[in-house]
Short mmCIF file of C-alpha atoms and ligand atoms in Angstrom, two decimals:
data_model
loop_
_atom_site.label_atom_id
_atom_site.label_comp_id
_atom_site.label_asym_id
_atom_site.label_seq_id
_atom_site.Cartn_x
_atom_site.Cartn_y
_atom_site.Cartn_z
CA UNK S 1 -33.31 29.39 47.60
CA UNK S 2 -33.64 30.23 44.18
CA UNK S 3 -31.24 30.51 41.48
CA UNK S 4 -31.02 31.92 38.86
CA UNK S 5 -31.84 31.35 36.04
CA UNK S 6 -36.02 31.63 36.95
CA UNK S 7 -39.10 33.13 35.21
CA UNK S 8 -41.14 34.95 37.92
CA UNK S 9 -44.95 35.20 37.21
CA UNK S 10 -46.35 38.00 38.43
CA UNK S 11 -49.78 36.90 40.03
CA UNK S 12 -50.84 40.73 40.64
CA UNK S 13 -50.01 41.38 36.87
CA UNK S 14 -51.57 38.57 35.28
CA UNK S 15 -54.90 39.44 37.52
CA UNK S 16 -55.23 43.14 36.43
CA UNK S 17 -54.68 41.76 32.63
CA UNK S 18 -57.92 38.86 33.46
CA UNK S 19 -59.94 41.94 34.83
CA UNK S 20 -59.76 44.31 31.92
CA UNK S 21 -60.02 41.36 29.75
CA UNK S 22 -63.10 40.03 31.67
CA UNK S 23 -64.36 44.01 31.56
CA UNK S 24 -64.32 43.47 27.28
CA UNK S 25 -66.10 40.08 28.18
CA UNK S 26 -69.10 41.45 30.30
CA UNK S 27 -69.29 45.09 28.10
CA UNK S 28 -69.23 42.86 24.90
CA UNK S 29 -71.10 39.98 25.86
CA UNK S 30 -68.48 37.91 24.08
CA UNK S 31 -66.63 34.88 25.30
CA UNK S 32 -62.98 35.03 26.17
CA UNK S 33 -60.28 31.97 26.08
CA UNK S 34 -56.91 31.64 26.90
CA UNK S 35 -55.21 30.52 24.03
CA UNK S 36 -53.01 28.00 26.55
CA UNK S 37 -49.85 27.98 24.07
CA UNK S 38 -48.97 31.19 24.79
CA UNK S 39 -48.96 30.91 28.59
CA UNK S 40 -49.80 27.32 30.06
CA UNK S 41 -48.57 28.10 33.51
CA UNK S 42 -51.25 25.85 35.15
CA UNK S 43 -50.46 27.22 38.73
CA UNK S 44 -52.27 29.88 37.62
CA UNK S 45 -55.34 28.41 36.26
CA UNK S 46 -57.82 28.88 38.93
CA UNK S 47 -57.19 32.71 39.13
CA UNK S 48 -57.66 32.13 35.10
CA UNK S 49 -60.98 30.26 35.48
CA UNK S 50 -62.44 33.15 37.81
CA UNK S 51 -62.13 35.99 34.50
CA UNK S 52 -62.31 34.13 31.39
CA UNK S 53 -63.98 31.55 30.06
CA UNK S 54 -62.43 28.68 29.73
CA UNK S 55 -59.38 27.67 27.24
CA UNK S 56 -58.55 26.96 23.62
CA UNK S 57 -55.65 24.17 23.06
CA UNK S 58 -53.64 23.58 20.05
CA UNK S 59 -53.67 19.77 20.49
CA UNK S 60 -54.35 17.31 22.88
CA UNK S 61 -51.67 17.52 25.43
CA UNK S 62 -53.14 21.59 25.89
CA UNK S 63 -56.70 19.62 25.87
CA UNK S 64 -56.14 17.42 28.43
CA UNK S 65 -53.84 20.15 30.39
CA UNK S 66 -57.15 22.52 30.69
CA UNK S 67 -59.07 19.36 31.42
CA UNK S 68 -56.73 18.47 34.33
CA UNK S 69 -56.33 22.04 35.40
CA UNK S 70 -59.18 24.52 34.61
CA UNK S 71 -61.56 23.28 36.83
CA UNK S 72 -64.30 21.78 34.40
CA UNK S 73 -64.20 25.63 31.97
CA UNK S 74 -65.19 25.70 28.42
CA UNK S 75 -62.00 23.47 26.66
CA UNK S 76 -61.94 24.44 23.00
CA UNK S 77 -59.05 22.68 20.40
CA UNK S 78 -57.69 23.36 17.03
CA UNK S 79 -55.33 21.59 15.21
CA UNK S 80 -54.22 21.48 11.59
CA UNK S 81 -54.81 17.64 11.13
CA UNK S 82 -56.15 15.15 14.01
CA UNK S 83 -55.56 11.44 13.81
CA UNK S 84 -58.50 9.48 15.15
CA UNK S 85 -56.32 8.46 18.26
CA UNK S 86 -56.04 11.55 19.38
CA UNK S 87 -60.00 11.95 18.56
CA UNK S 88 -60.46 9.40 20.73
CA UNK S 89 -58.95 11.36 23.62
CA UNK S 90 -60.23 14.70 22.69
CA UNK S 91 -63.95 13.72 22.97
CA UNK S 92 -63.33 13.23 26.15
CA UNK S 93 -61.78 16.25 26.98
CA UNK S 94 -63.25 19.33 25.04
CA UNK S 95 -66.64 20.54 24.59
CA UNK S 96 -65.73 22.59 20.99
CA UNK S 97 -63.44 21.23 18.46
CA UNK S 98 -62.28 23.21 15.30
CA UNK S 99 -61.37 21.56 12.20
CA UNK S 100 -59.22 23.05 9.81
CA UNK S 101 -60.07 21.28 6.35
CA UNK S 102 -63.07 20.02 4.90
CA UNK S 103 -61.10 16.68 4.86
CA UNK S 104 -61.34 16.67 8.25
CA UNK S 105 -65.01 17.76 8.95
CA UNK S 106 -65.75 14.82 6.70
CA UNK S 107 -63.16 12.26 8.48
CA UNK S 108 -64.59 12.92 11.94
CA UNK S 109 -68.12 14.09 11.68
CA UNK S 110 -69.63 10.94 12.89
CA UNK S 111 -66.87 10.32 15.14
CA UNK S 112 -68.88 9.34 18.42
CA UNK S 113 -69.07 11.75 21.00
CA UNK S 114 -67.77 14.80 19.08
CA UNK S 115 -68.45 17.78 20.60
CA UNK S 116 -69.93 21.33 18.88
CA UNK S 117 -67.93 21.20 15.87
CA UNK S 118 -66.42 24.47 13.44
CA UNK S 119 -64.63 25.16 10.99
CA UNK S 120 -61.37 27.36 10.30
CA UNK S 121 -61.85 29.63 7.11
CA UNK S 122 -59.70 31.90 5.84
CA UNK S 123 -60.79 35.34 4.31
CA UNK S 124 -57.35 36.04 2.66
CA UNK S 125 -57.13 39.44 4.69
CA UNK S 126 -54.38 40.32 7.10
CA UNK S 127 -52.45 42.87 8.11
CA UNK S 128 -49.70 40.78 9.74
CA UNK S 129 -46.25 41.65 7.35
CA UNK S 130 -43.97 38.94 8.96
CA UNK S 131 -45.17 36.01 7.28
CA UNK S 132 -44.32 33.02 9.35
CA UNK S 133 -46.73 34.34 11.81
CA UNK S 134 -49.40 35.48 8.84
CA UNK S 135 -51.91 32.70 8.35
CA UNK S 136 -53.16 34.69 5.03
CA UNK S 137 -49.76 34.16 2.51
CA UNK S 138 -50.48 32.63 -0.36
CA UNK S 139 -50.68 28.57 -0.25
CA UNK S 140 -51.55 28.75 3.46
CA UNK S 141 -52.18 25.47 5.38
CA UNK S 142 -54.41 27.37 8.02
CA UNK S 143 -57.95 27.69 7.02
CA UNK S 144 -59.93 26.70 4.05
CA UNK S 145 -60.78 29.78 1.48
CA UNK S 146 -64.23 30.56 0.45
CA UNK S 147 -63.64 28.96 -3.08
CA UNK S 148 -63.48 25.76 -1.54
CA UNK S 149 -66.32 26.00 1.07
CA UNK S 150 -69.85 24.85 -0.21
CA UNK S 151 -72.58 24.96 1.92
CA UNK S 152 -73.78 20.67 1.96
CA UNK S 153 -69.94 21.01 3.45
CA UNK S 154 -70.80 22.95 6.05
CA UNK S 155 -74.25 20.72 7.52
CA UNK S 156 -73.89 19.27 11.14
CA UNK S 157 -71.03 22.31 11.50
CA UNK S 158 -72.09 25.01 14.45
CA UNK S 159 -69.46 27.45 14.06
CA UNK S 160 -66.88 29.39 11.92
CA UNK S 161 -63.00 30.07 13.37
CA UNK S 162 -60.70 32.41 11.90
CA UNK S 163 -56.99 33.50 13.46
CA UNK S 164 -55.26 36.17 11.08
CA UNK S 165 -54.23 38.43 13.82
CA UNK S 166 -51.09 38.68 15.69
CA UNK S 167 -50.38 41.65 18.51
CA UNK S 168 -52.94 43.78 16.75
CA UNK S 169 -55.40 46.71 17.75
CA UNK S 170 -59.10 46.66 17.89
CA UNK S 171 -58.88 48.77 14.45
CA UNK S 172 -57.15 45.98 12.61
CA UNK S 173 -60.45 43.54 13.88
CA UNK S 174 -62.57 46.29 12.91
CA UNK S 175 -61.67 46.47 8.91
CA UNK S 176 -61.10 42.11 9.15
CA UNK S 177 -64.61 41.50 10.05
CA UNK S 178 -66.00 43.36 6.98
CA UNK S 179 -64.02 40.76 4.43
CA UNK S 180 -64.94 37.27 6.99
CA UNK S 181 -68.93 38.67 6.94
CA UNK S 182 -68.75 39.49 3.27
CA UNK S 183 -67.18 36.26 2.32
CA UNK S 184 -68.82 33.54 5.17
CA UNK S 185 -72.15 35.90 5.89
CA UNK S 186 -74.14 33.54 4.10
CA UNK S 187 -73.28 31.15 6.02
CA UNK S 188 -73.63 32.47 9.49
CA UNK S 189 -77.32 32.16 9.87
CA UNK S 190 -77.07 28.37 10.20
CA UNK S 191 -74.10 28.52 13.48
CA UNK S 192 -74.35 28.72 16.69
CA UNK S 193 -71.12 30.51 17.60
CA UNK S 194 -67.71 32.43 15.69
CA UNK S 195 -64.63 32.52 17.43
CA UNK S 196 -62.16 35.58 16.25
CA UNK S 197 -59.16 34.05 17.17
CA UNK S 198 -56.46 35.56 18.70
CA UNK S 199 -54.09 38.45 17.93
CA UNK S 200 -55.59 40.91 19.96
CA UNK S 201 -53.28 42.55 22.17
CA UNK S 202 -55.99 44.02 24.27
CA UNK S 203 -53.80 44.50 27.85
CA UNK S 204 -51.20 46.33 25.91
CA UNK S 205 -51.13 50.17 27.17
CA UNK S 206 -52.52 52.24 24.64
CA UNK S 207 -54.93 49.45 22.96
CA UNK S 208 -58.41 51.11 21.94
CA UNK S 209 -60.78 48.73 24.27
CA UNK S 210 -63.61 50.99 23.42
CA UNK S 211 -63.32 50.14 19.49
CA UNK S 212 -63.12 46.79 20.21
CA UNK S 213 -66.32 46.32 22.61
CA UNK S 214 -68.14 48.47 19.68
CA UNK S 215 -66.67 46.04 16.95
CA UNK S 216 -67.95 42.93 19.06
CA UNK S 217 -70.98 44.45 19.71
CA UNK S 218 -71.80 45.82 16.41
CA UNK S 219 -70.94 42.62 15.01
CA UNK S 220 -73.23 40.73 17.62
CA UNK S 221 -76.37 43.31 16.70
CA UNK S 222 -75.75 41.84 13.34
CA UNK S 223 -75.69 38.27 14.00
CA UNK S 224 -77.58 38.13 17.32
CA UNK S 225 -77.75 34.54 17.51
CA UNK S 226 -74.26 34.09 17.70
CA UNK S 227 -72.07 33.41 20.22
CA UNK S 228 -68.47 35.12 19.64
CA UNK S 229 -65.45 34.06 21.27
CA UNK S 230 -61.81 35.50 21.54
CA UNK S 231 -59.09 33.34 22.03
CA UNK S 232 -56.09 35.94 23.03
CA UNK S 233 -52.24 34.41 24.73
CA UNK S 234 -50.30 36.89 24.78
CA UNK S 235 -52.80 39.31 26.13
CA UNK S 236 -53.82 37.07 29.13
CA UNK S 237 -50.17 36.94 30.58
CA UNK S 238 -48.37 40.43 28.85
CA UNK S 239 -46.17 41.88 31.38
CA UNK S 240 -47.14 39.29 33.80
CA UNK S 241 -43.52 37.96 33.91
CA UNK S 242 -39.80 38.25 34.45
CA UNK S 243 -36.59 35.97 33.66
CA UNK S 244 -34.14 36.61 36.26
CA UNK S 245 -30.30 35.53 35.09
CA UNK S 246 -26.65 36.30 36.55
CA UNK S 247 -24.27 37.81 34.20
CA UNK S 248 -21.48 34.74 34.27
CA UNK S 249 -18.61 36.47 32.36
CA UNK S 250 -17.93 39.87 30.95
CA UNK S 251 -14.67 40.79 28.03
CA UNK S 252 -13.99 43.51 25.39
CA UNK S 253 -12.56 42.14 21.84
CA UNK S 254 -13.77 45.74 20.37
CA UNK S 255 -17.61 45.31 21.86
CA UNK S 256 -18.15 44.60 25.38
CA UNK S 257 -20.35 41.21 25.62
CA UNK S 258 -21.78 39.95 28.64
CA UNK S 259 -22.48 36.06 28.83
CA UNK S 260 -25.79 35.59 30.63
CA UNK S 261 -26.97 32.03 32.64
CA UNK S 262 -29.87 32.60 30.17
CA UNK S 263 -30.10 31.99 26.43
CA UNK S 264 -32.09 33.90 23.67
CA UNK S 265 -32.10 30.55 22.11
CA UNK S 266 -33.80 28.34 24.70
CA UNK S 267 -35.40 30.38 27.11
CA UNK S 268 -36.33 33.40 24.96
CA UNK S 269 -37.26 31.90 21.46
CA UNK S 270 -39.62 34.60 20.38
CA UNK S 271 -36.28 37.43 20.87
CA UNK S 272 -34.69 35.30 17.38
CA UNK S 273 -38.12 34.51 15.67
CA UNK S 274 -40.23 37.46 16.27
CA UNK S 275 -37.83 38.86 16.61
CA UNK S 276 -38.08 41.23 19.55
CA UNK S 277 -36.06 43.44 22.21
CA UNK S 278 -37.29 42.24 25.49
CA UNK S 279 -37.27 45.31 28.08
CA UNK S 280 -34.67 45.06 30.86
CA UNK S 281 -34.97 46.67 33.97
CA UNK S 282 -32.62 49.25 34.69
CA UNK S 283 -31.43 49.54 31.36
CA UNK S 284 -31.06 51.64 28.11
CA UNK S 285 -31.20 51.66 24.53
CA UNK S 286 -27.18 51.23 22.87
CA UNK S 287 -25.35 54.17 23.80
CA UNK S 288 -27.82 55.97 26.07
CA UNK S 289 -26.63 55.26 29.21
CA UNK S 290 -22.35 54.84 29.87
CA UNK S 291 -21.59 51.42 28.94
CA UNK S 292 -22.83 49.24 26.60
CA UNK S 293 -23.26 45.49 26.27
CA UNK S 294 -24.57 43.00 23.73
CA UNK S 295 -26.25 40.62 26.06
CA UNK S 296 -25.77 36.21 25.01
CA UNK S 297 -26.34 33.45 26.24
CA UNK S 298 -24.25 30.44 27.15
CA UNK S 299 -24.63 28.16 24.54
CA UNK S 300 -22.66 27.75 20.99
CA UNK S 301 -24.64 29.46 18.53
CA UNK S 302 -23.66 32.52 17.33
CA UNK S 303 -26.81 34.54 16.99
CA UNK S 304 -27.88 33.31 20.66
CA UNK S 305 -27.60 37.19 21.62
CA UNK S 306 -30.61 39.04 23.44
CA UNK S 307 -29.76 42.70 22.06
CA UNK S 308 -27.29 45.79 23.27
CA UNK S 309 -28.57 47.22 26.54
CA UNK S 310 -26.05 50.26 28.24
CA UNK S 311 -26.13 50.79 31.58
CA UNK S 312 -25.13 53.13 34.51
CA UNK S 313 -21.88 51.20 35.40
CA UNK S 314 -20.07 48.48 33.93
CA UNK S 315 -21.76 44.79 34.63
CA UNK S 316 -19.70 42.56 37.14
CA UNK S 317 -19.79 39.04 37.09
CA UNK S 318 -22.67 37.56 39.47
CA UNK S 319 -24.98 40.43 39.08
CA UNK S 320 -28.60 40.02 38.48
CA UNK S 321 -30.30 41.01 35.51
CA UNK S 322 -33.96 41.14 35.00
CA UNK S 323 -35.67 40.66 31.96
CA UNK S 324 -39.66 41.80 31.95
CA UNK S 325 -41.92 40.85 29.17
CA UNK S 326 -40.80 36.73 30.18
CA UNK S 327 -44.33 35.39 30.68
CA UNK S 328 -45.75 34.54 27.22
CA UNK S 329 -44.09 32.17 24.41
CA UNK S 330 -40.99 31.43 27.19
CA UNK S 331 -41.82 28.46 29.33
CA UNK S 332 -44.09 27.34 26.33
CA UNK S 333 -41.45 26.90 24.08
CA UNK S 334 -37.94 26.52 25.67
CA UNK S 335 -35.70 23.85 25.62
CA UNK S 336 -32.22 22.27 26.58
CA UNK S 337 -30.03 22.59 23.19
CA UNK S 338 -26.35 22.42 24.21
CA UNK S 339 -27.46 20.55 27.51
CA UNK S 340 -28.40 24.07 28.83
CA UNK S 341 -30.49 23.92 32.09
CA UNK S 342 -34.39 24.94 32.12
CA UNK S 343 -34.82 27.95 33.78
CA UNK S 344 -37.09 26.91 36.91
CA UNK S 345 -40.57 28.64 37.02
CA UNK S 346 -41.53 31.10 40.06
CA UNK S 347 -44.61 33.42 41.62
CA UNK S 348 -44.70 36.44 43.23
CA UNK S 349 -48.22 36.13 44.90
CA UNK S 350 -50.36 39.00 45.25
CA UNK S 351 -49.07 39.28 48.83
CA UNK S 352 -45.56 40.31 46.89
CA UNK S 353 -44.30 36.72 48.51
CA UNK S 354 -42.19 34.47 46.41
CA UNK S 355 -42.74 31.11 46.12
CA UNK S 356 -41.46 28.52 43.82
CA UNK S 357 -43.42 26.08 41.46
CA UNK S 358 -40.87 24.09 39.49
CA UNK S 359 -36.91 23.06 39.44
CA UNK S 360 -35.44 21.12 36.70
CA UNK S 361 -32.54 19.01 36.64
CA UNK S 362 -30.62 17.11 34.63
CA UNK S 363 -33.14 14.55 34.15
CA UNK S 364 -35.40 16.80 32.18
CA UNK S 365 -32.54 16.61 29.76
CA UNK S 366 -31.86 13.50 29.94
CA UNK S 367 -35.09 11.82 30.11
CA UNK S 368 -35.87 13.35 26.50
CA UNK S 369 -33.21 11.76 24.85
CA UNK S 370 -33.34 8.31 24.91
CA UNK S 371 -34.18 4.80 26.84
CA UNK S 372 -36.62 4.91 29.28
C1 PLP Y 1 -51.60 31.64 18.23
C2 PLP Y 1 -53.06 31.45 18.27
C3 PLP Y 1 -53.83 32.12 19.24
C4 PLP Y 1 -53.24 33.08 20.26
O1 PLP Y 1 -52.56 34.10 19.65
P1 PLP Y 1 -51.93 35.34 20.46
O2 PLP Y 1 -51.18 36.05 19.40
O3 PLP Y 1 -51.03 34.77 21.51
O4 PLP Y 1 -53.05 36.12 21.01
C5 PLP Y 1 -55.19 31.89 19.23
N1 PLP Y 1 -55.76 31.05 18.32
C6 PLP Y 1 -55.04 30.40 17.39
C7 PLP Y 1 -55.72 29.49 16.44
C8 PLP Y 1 -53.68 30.57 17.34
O5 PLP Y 1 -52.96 29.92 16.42
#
């Protein structure tokens, strides 16, 4: 059967998350994509396709991905620089394409076949304080500023992008679209459609969906002609998934560690780069229950730890631990430094069955490595 380590998407999770979002959809009469590099678990596209949209990529293997697996939905793709190769692909593929410099808008506008073309601006406002995820710091290479936007630069465009949100509340949309209207208002009129980005942690429990359907709809009695599109990740698959590890080894040098089958470093990124405390089930903050761990992985670096947990009774070699949070920015991003083994990828249906989608081997490692 299955071994550990596993991430285990939770179908019945990931469908209540598609209704509420499809809910802000239908009250807003927006548009609503899944941003596929947060969660491109493409077993679970069809249930996707029902809810939202349609998808946004950030490049063409995500643009052909959708195309494969989305069942023929709206395929939206950014990227910070295309090469006309990839163009070449992409026409083929997506039905909106946003560029990100007036470089390329210029480059590719007569490209043939290009689909409804925008543009990603940037307003200079965000509230985002880590900055390798804020898209506003100074000398940004995301979005061009409205000192360098004229409007003969804009002609043949149909729509405006901006992303300077990340796992944000409707409140922090409601004071950004003031500073994107004020600066790009003028040039609004002439578009077909704006797409807010993504950022918005909508399915998180406490996040004001009411403020958010009167932002979108406020801003939509404003600019009636517009289309608006969302492009959330993390909000389409929060909570929708586990990792499931063994504890391999436990010792006490003056802090009791446990080593875990799975690795902060390659099958939890986000836990070093956010960086984050991922819940675990059964568990409590350092010190609050009996015994206390600081959780690692099996590989060599030093900071590959996933935080202190305590728990009821001292861990044991062979017992399970379950991770929750594991959906988003995990299977996206992991990968197989010291040789470690991908975790494989599983389902619980809506039926509460398990079923498996994907084992790896030693293969995967191998075959990206050298000589085919
Ligand atoms: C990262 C990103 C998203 C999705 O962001 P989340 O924080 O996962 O909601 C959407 N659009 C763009 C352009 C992005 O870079």
């Amino acid at each position: 059967m299955l071994s550990t380590p596993y991430y285990l998407i939770d179908e019945a999770r990931l469908e209540r998350n598609l209704k509420l979002l499809d809910r802000v959809r239908r009250q807003a009469g927006v548009k609503i994509l899944l941003a596929q590099k947060a969660f491109s678990a493409f077993d679970t596209y069809p249930l996707v396709a029902k809810y939202l949209d349609g998808t946004t990529a950030s490049g063409l293997y995500e643009a052909r991905l959708a195309h494969e697996e989305m069942g023929g939905k709206e395929n939206h793709v950014f990227n910070p620089a295309f090469t006309e190769d990839e163009m070449a692909q992409i026409v083929k593929w997506c039905d909106h394409i946003v560029f990100n410099s007036v470089a390329q808008w210029r480059r590719f506008r007569n490209f043939p076949g290009l689909p409804s073309a925008g543009l990603r601006v940037n307003h200079g406002y965000s509230e985002i304080e880590h900055d390798i995820y804020n898209p506003c710091v100074t000398g940004s290479r995301l979005g061009v500023p409205r000192a360098f936007v004229r409007a003969e630069d804009l002609e043949g465009l149909e729509g405006l992008h901006f992303h300077t949100m990340c796992e944000q509340g409707a409140d922090v949309l409601a004071r950004t679209l003031p500073h994107f209207e004020e600066q790009f208002g003028e040039f609004l009129l002439g578009l077909k459609w704006v797409n807010f980005g993504g950022g918005h942690h909508i399915t998180k429990p406490g996040y004001d969906v009411k403020l958010l359907v009167k932002a979108l709809k406020d801003f939509r009695a404003r600019h009636p002609h517009l289309e608006v599109y969302l492009e959330p990740g993390e909000a389409i698959a929060l909570n929708a998934g586990e990792l499931v590890t063994t504890v391999r080894e436990v010792f006490d040098y003056g802090l009791p560690i446990a080593i875990l089958d799975a690795s902060a470093e390659c099958h939890m990124p986000d836990v070093i780069a956010m960086p984050y405390r991922p819940p675990l089930k059964g568990s409590g903050l350092p010190g609050e229950k009996r015994y206390t761990y600081r959780l690692g992985g099996p590989t060599c670096l030093a900071g590959d730890v996933i935080g202190d947990y305590s728990f009821a009774r001292p861990l044991k070699p062979g017992q399970e631990l379950v991770f929750g949070d594991m959906a988003i920015y995990s299977m996206v991003k992991n990968n197989t430094f010291n040789g470690i083994p991908l975790p494989s990828i599983a389902i619980r249906r809506k039926s509460g069955k398990v079923e498996k989608l994907k084992e790896f081997s030693y293969a995967d490692f191998k075959s990206r490595l050298g000589r085919d």
